[in-house]
Coordinates of C-alpha atoms and ligand atoms in Angstrom, one line a residue:
M1 CA -105.0 74.2 -41.0
L2 CA -105.5 73.5 -44.7
D3 CA -107.5 70.5 -45.9
S4 CA -107.3 70.3 -49.5
K5 CA -110.1 67.7 -49.6
S6 CA -112.6 70.3 -48.3
L7 CA -111.8 72.7 -51.2
T8 CA -112.6 69.9 -53.7
M9 CA -115.8 69.3 -51.9
L10 CA -116.7 73.1 -52.0
A11 CA -116.2 73.2 -56.0
D12 CA -118.2 70.0 -56.3
A13 CA -120.9 71.7 -54.1
L14 CA -120.7 74.9 -56.2
A15 CA -121.1 73.1 -59.4
R16 CA -124.3 71.5 -58.0
L17 CA -125.4 74.9 -56.9
D18 CA -124.9 76.2 -60.3
E19 CA -127.2 73.6 -61.7
G20 CA -130.2 75.5 -60.1
F21 CA -129.5 78.6 -62.3
R22 CA -128.4 76.9 -65.5
H23 CA -131.5 78.0 -67.5
L24 CA -130.5 81.6 -67.0
P25 CA -128.9 83.2 -70.2
E26 CA -125.1 83.4 -70.3
F27 CA -123.5 86.5 -69.5
E28 CA -120.2 87.7 -68.8
A29 CA -119.4 88.7 -65.1
R30 CA -117.1 91.7 -64.9
R31 CA -114.3 90.3 -62.6
A32 CA -111.1 91.6 -61.7
D33 CA -108.0 90.2 -63.5
N34 CA -106.8 87.0 -62.1
E35 CA -103.2 88.0 -61.4
R36 CA -104.3 90.9 -59.5
L37 CA -106.8 88.7 -57.4
R38 CA -104.0 86.5 -56.8
E39 CA -101.9 89.2 -55.6
V40 CA -104.2 90.6 -53.2
L41 CA -105.4 87.4 -51.9
T42 CA -101.5 86.6 -51.1
V43 CA -101.0 89.9 -49.2
T44 CA -104.2 89.1 -47.3
A45 CA -103.1 85.7 -46.1
E46 CA -99.9 87.5 -44.9
R47 CA -101.8 90.2 -43.2
L48 CA -103.9 87.4 -41.5
Q49 CA -100.7 85.7 -40.2
D50 CA -100.7 88.2 -37.4
N51 CA -103.2 86.1 -35.3
F52 CA -103.1 83.9 -32.2
P53 CA -103.5 80.5 -33.6
Y54 CA -106.9 80.1 -32.5
F55 CA -107.6 76.7 -34.1
H56 CA -104.7 74.9 -32.2
P57 CA -105.1 73.3 -28.8
L58 CA -102.1 75.5 -27.5
Y59 CA -104.5 78.4 -27.9
A60 CA -106.2 78.0 -24.7
G61 CA -106.7 81.5 -23.7
Q62 CA -110.0 83.6 -24.6
M63 CA -113.5 82.1 -25.7
L64 CA -112.4 81.2 -29.4
K65 CA -113.3 78.2 -30.9
P66 CA -112.8 77.4 -34.7
P67 CA -116.0 76.8 -36.9
H68 CA -116.6 73.2 -37.9
P69 CA -115.6 72.5 -41.3
I70 CA -118.9 71.9 -42.6
A71 CA -120.0 75.5 -41.1
R72 CA -117.0 76.7 -43.2
L73 CA -117.9 75.2 -46.4
A74 CA -121.3 75.8 -45.9
Y75 CA -120.8 79.6 -45.4
A76 CA -118.4 79.8 -48.3
L77 CA -120.9 78.0 -50.8
A78 CA -123.8 80.4 -49.7
M79 CA -121.6 83.1 -50.2
F80 CA -121.9 82.8 -54.0
V81 CA -125.5 83.4 -53.9
N82 CA -125.0 86.0 -50.8
P83 CA -128.4 85.8 -49.4
N84 CA -130.1 88.4 -46.8
N85 CA -132.2 87.0 -44.2
H86 CA -134.0 90.2 -43.6
A87 CA -136.9 89.3 -46.2
L88 CA -137.9 86.1 -47.9
D89 CA -137.1 88.5 -51.2
G90 CA -133.6 88.4 -50.5
G91 CA -133.0 84.8 -48.7
R92 CA -135.8 82.7 -49.5
A93 CA -133.9 79.3 -49.0
T94 CA -131.8 80.3 -46.2
S95 CA -134.6 81.9 -44.1
A96 CA -136.2 78.6 -44.3
M97 CA -132.9 77.1 -43.2
E98 CA -133.0 79.8 -40.2
K99 CA -136.2 79.0 -39.2
E100 CA -135.5 75.1 -39.0
A101 CA -132.1 75.6 -37.1
V102 CA -133.6 78.0 -34.8
A103 CA -136.5 75.4 -34.2
E104 CA -133.9 73.0 -33.2
I105 CA -132.1 75.3 -30.6
A106 CA -135.6 75.9 -29.2
A107 CA -136.3 72.2 -29.1
M108 CA -133.1 71.7 -27.3
F109 CA -134.3 73.9 -24.5
G110 CA -137.7 72.2 -24.3
W111 CA -139.6 74.7 -26.4
K112 CA -141.9 73.9 -29.2
E113 CA -144.0 77.1 -29.4
F114 CA -141.6 80.5 -29.5
L115 CA -140.6 83.1 -31.2
G116 CA -136.8 83.4 -32.3
H117 CA -134.2 84.0 -34.9
L118 CA -130.4 84.6 -35.4
C119 CA -128.5 87.6 -35.2
G120 CA -125.2 89.3 -35.3
G121 CA -124.2 87.8 -31.6
G122 CA -124.7 87.8 -28.2
T123 CA -124.9 91.5 -27.7
M124 CA -127.4 92.0 -30.3
A125 CA -129.5 89.1 -28.9
N126 CA -129.3 90.2 -25.6
L127 CA -130.2 94.0 -26.7
E128 CA -133.2 92.4 -28.4
A129 CA -134.2 90.4 -25.3
L130 CA -134.0 93.3 -22.9
W131 CA -135.8 95.6 -25.5
V132 CA -138.8 93.4 -25.4
A133 CA -138.5 93.1 -21.4
G134 CA -138.5 96.9 -21.5
Q135 CA -141.5 97.1 -23.3
I136 CA -143.3 94.5 -21.1
H137 CA -142.1 96.2 -17.9
P138 CA -141.5 99.9 -18.9
R139 CA -139.4 102.0 -16.3
K140 CA -138.6 98.8 -14.2
R141 CA -135.1 98.0 -13.5
I142 CA -132.9 95.2 -14.8
L143 CA -130.9 93.2 -12.6
A144 CA -128.0 90.9 -13.5
S145 CA -125.1 89.6 -11.2
E146 CA -121.9 91.5 -10.9
Q147 CA -120.2 88.7 -12.9
A148 CA -122.6 89.0 -15.9
H149 CA -121.2 90.1 -19.1
Y150 CA -120.9 94.1 -19.4
T151 CA -123.1 94.2 -22.0
H152 CA -126.1 94.2 -19.8
N153 CA -125.3 97.3 -18.3
R154 CA -124.5 99.2 -21.4
I155 CA -127.7 97.7 -23.1
S156 CA -129.8 99.0 -20.1
S157 CA -128.3 102.4 -20.8
V158 CA -129.0 102.2 -24.5
L159 CA -132.6 101.4 -23.5
Q160 CA -132.8 104.1 -20.8
L161 CA -133.6 101.5 -18.2
E162 CA -132.2 101.5 -14.8
F163 CA -129.6 98.8 -14.2
A164 CA -128.3 97.3 -10.8
P165 CA -125.8 94.7 -10.3
V166 CA -126.4 91.9 -7.7
S167 CA -123.6 90.5 -5.8
C168 CA -122.1 87.1 -6.4
D169 CA -120.9 84.1 -4.0
N170 CA -117.3 83.1 -3.8
R171 CA -117.8 81.3 -7.1
G172 CA -119.0 83.6 -9.2
R173 CA -122.8 82.8 -9.1
M174 CA -125.6 85.4 -8.3
D175 CA -126.2 85.5 -4.6
L176 CA -129.9 84.7 -3.9
N177 CA -130.2 87.1 -0.6
S178 CA -129.0 89.9 -2.4
L179 CA -131.3 89.3 -5.4
E180 CA -134.1 88.8 -3.1
S181 CA -133.3 92.2 -1.0
A182 CA -133.5 93.9 -4.5
L183 CA -136.7 92.3 -5.5
K184 CA -138.5 93.3 -2.4
K185 CA -138.2 97.0 -3.5
G186 CA -140.9 95.9 -6.1
D187 CA -139.2 98.0 -8.9
V188 CA -137.5 95.1 -10.8
G189 CA -138.9 94.2 -14.4
T190 CA -136.3 91.7 -15.4
V191 CA -133.5 89.6 -14.0
V192 CA -130.8 88.2 -16.3
A193 CA -129.6 85.0 -15.3
T194 CA -126.2 84.2 -16.7
L195 CA -125.5 80.4 -17.4
G196 CA -121.8 80.3 -17.8
T197 CA -120.2 83.8 -17.0
T198 CA -117.6 85.1 -19.6
A199 CA -114.8 85.2 -16.8
T200 CA -115.2 81.9 -15.0
G201 CA -118.3 80.0 -16.6
S202 CA -120.2 80.1 -13.2
I203 CA -124.0 79.3 -13.4
D204 CA -126.4 81.5 -11.8
P205 CA -129.0 79.3 -9.7
L206 CA -131.9 79.5 -12.1
P207 CA -134.0 77.2 -10.3
E208 CA -134.1 79.3 -7.2
I209 CA -134.5 82.6 -9.3
L210 CA -137.5 80.9 -11.0
A211 CA -139.1 80.0 -7.4
L212 CA -138.3 83.9 -6.5
R213 CA -140.5 85.0 -9.5
E214 CA -143.5 83.1 -8.1
R215 CA -143.5 85.4 -5.3
Y216 CA -142.2 88.7 -7.1
E217 CA -143.3 89.2 -10.5
F218 CA -140.7 89.8 -12.9
R219 CA -139.2 88.5 -16.1
I220 CA -136.4 86.1 -16.5
H221 CA -133.9 86.5 -19.2
V222 CA -131.2 83.9 -19.6
D223 CA -127.8 85.0 -21.0
A224 CA -126.7 81.6 -22.1
A225 CA -124.7 83.2 -25.0
Y226 CA -121.5 81.3 -23.9
G227 CA -122.8 78.3 -22.0
G228 CA -126.3 77.3 -23.7
Y229 CA -125.1 74.2 -25.4
F230 CA -124.1 72.6 -22.2
R231 CA -127.7 71.9 -21.7
L232 CA -126.7 68.6 -24.0
A233 CA -123.8 67.7 -21.9
S234 CA -124.0 64.8 -19.5
N235 CA -121.0 65.6 -17.2
L236 CA -122.1 68.7 -15.4
A237 CA -122.4 68.7 -11.5
A238 CA -126.2 68.6 -10.4
P239 CA -126.7 72.5 -9.6
A240 CA -125.6 73.3 -13.3
K241 CA -127.6 70.6 -15.0
N242 CA -130.6 71.9 -13.1
S243 CA -130.1 75.4 -14.1
F244 CA -129.9 74.3 -17.8
L245 CA -133.1 72.3 -17.3
G246 CA -134.5 75.6 -15.9
I247 CA -134.2 77.5 -19.2
A248 CA -137.5 75.7 -20.1
D249 CA -139.4 78.1 -17.9
A250 CA -137.5 81.4 -18.6
D251 CA -139.2 84.2 -20.5
S252 CA -136.3 84.5 -23.0
V253 CA -132.9 83.0 -23.7
V254 CA -129.8 84.0 -25.7
I255 CA -127.3 81.5 -26.9
D256 CA -124.3 82.0 -29.6
P257 CA -123.7 79.6 -32.1
H258 CA -120.6 81.3 -32.8
K259 CA -119.3 80.5 -29.5
H260 CA -119.9 76.9 -28.5
G261 CA -122.0 76.1 -31.9
L262 CA -119.2 75.9 -34.1
Q263 CA -119.9 78.7 -36.4
P264 CA -118.2 81.7 -37.8
Y265 CA -118.6 85.0 -36.2
G266 CA -121.9 86.8 -36.7
C267 CA -124.2 84.1 -35.4
G268 CA -126.1 84.9 -32.3
C269 CA -129.8 83.6 -31.3
V270 CA -132.4 85.0 -29.1
L271 CA -135.7 82.9 -28.4
F272 CA -138.8 84.2 -26.4
R273 CA -141.1 81.5 -24.8
D274 CA -144.1 83.5 -25.7
P275 CA -144.4 84.0 -29.5
S276 CA -147.0 86.7 -28.8
V277 CA -144.1 89.2 -28.0
G278 CA -143.6 89.4 -31.8
K279 CA -146.5 92.0 -31.9
L280 CA -143.8 94.3 -30.3
Y281 CA -141.7 94.3 -33.4
K282 CA -144.7 95.3 -35.5
H283 CA -143.4 98.1 -38.3
E284 CA -144.1 99.0 -41.9
S285 CA -141.8 98.7 -44.9
P286 CA -142.8 100.2 -48.0
Y287 CA -140.0 98.2 -49.6
T288 CA -139.5 94.8 -48.2
Y289 CA -142.0 92.4 -47.7
F290 CA -143.9 91.6 -50.9
S291 CA -142.6 88.2 -52.2
S292 CA -144.9 86.3 -49.8
A293 CA -147.5 86.6 -46.9
E294 CA -145.2 84.0 -45.0
L295 CA -143.1 85.5 -42.1
H296 CA -140.3 87.4 -43.2
L297 CA -137.7 87.2 -40.6
G298 CA -137.2 91.2 -40.6
E299 CA -140.6 91.3 -39.1
I300 CA -139.3 89.8 -35.7
S301 CA -136.0 91.2 -35.8
L302 CA -134.3 94.6 -35.0
E303 CA -131.7 94.1 -37.5
C304 CA -132.7 94.2 -41.0
S305 CA -129.9 92.9 -43.5
R306 CA -128.6 89.8 -42.0
P307 CA -126.3 87.0 -43.6
G308 CA -128.1 84.3 -45.0
A309 CA -124.8 82.4 -45.3
A310 CA -124.9 82.1 -41.4
A311 CA -128.0 80.4 -41.5
A312 CA -126.9 78.1 -44.3
A313 CA -123.8 77.4 -42.2
L314 CA -125.8 76.7 -38.8
W315 CA -128.4 74.6 -40.5
A316 CA -125.6 72.3 -42.3
T317 CA -123.7 72.0 -39.0
Q318 CA -126.8 70.9 -37.2
K319 CA -127.7 68.2 -40.0
L320 CA -124.3 67.0 -39.5
L321 CA -124.1 67.2 -35.9
P322 CA -127.7 67.2 -34.3
L323 CA -128.2 68.9 -31.2
E324 CA -129.0 65.8 -29.0
P325 CA -127.6 64.6 -25.7
G326 CA -125.1 61.6 -26.2
G327 CA -124.3 62.7 -29.8
A328 CA -121.2 63.8 -31.3
F329 CA -121.7 67.6 -30.9
A330 CA -122.5 67.0 -26.9
K331 CA -119.5 64.7 -26.9
G332 CA -117.3 67.7 -28.2
L333 CA -118.5 69.9 -25.3
E334 CA -118.1 67.1 -22.9
A335 CA -114.6 66.7 -23.8
G336 CA -113.7 70.3 -23.3
R337 CA -115.4 70.1 -19.9
D338 CA -113.4 67.1 -18.9
A339 CA -110.0 68.7 -20.0
A340 CA -111.0 71.7 -17.8
V341 CA -111.7 69.4 -14.9
A342 CA -108.4 67.7 -15.4
L343 CA -106.5 70.7 -15.9
H344 CA -108.1 72.3 -12.5
A345 CA -107.0 68.7 -10.7
R346 CA -103.4 68.7 -12.1
L347 CA -103.2 72.5 -10.9
R348 CA -104.1 71.7 -7.5
H349 CA -101.4 69.3 -7.1
E350 CA -98.9 71.9 -8.4
D351 CA -96.5 73.5 -6.2
S352 CA -96.5 76.7 -8.6
F353 CA -100.1 77.2 -9.2
I354 CA -103.4 77.4 -7.3
P355 CA -106.8 77.2 -9.3
A356 CA -109.9 78.9 -7.7
F357 CA -113.0 76.7 -7.4
E358 CA -113.7 73.6 -9.6
P359 CA -115.0 75.0 -13.2
E360 CA -118.7 74.4 -13.6
L361 CA -118.1 74.5 -17.6
D362 CA -114.7 74.4 -19.5
I363 CA -113.1 77.5 -18.0
V364 CA -110.4 77.4 -15.4
I365 CA -108.9 80.3 -13.4
F366 CA -105.7 80.1 -11.6
L367 CA -102.9 82.0 -9.8
P368 CA -99.3 81.5 -9.8
R369 CA -98.1 81.1 -6.2
D370 CA -96.0 83.9 -5.1
A371 CA -95.5 86.1 -1.8
N372 CA -98.6 88.3 -1.8
S373 CA -101.3 89.5 -4.0
K374 CA -99.5 92.1 -5.7
R375 CA -96.6 90.0 -6.8
T376 CA -99.0 87.3 -7.8
S377 CA -100.8 89.7 -9.9
S378 CA -97.8 90.9 -11.7
R379 CA -96.5 87.1 -12.0
S380 CA -99.7 86.2 -13.9
R381 CA -99.0 88.8 -16.5
K382 CA -95.6 87.7 -16.8
I383 CA -96.4 84.2 -17.2
F384 CA -99.0 85.1 -19.8
E385 CA -96.0 86.6 -21.8
A386 CA -93.7 83.9 -21.0
A387 CA -95.9 80.9 -22.1
A388 CA -96.8 82.9 -25.4
K389 CA -93.2 82.2 -26.1
H390 CA -93.7 78.6 -25.7
D391 CA -96.5 78.8 -28.0
L392 CA -99.1 78.4 -25.2
H393 CA -101.6 81.4 -25.3
L394 CA -103.7 82.1 -22.2
A395 CA -105.9 84.9 -21.1
V396 CA -105.6 87.3 -18.2
A397 CA -108.5 88.3 -16.0
E398 CA -109.3 90.6 -12.9
L399 CA -111.2 88.7 -10.5
P400 CA -112.2 89.0 -7.0
G401 CA -109.6 87.7 -4.7
R402 CA -112.4 85.9 -2.5
F403 CA -112.8 83.3 -5.7
W404 CA -109.6 81.9 -3.9
N405 CA -111.1 81.5 -0.4
D406 CA -111.8 77.9 -0.5
A407 CA -108.7 77.1 -2.2
G408 CA -106.5 78.0 0.9
M409 CA -104.4 81.0 -1.0
E410 CA -103.7 83.0 2.4
G411 CA -104.0 86.6 2.3
L412 CA -105.8 86.8 -1.1
G413 CA -109.3 87.0 0.2
D414 CA -108.6 90.5 1.4
A415 CA -107.5 91.5 -2.0
E416 CA -110.6 93.3 -3.8
T417 CA -109.4 92.0 -7.1
V418 CA -106.3 90.0 -8.3
T419 CA -105.0 89.3 -11.8
C420 CA -105.3 85.8 -12.6
L421 CA -104.7 83.5 -15.6
R422 CA -107.8 82.1 -17.5
S423 CA -108.2 79.3 -19.9
V424 CA -111.1 78.2 -21.6
L425 CA -110.7 74.7 -22.9
M426 CA -113.5 74.7 -25.4
K427 CA -111.9 72.7 -28.2
P428 CA -112.7 68.6 -27.9
E429 CA -108.9 68.3 -28.8
H430 CA -107.8 70.1 -25.4
Q431 CA -108.6 66.7 -23.5
D432 CA -105.4 65.5 -25.1
W433 CA -103.4 68.5 -24.5
V434 CA -103.6 69.0 -20.8
P435 CA -100.1 67.6 -20.1
A436 CA -98.6 69.8 -22.8
I437 CA -100.2 72.8 -21.4
L438 CA -99.1 72.2 -17.9
D439 CA -95.6 71.4 -19.0
R440 CA -95.5 74.9 -20.6
L441 CA -97.1 76.6 -17.6
T442 CA -94.5 75.0 -15.4
R443 CA -91.5 76.1 -17.6
A444 CA -93.2 79.6 -17.8
Y445 CA -93.7 79.7 -14.1
S446 CA -89.9 79.1 -13.6
E447 CA -88.8 81.7 -16.0
T448 CA -90.7 84.2 -14.2
R449 CA -89.1 84.0 -11.0
F450 CA -87.9 87.3 -9.5
Ligands
PLP1 C1 -122.3 85.6 -21.3 C2 -122.2 86.4 -22.4 N1 -123.0 87.2 -22.8 C3 -122.8 88.0 -23.8 C4 -121.7 88.2 -24.6 C5 -121.4 89.0 -25.8 O1 -121.3 88.0 -26.8 P1 -120.9 88.6 -28.4 O2 -119.4 88.9 -28.0 O3 -121.2 87.6 -29.2 O4 -121.4 90.0 -28.8 C6 -120.7 87.1 -24.3 C7 -119.4 87.2 -24.8 O5 -118.4 86.7 -24.6 C8 -120.9 86.2 -23.1 O6 -119.9 85.5 -22.7

């Protein structure tokens, strides 16, 4: 895990940072005694051992991706200044970096004119998008698919807006007939299209949802917290590709640099196509916005204090790995997706497992073969535990049995939900680890026979 060269690089960069402040008079910082510091840090390291190895390719469970070394280093470097991107007073350099990095994300979606900023994560970013949507369409309903992240229902209740789920097809994508029936009632303010659902990485059909907006007036918010960067991937099927292209015409979009953007946690991003929504944020602050008449990020964000270090990390990552099709960053995403497609294909030919539909992004869901849906569900949990003993860490999900309708798993279509295994193959290294993952899976399967 530790690359000692990177610590030398950090020390060199810190010395460079220091040069900018050398003109100040010397002072003695009141620091803790070094011995005690070492002791506490060692205990902290021991406590942190109680984690799954998220950085390793055998961690193939939840949506967890290690930050890129440049993000870790730039974050650590900025921590020595600890800027606050609420206002230019607290984070002049990192506010500029945030504006540049966010403009690059907006450009990836085809937006030159926009309003946007970083925030704590996908939940916060979606809250802002729906808060703006609720001000534009007050008292109107918010719709999202039944496979959308649970946060949309909860956020709607925070905003006191009515929320309604829209059914999905057998591949976890929003069903257009159900959507249109709901739209016909005339009380829908916003439709949330999820491009990359959390459970299965399914892509709602955005071009068709955009077409419905021509007939029924509503806002379209795209939750691409997990999937957004796949806009750059060249190995998606046509419907997914077209949905990502459709983001250019949506009203707002959320993307999480702390998911696929190689950033440490605490980095979400919300973007609005119409910059004039900035007026909805208008507030007075008697304490903050004095150092410049230029825009302070706190003037267009619901959160006040925010880590400037997150902006420095994102900015540096995008300098090293620009957000462009065919670049190293895009290739990393494509590798994870190839791994998911490969694992899906291998599982299809296995006697012990049956995967659901082919992944649209990099998430594979699959079931162990067993006598009936009850035994299958209980076996999924057992395999989850048995695989962990072989250092293979998977995730478990509760999903509709009909997701296996096209896979020929008899008897499951009737089960409202089944407990299945879920694997997010979001590290490029996963591409080389599919055989090792499969090997451990089949061992775990045979060890869990009744
Ligand atoms: C599609 C989607 N939206 C929103 C969220 C919530 O994001 P966060 O956990 O960063 O708050 C997630 C988290 O997995 C997600 O997958």
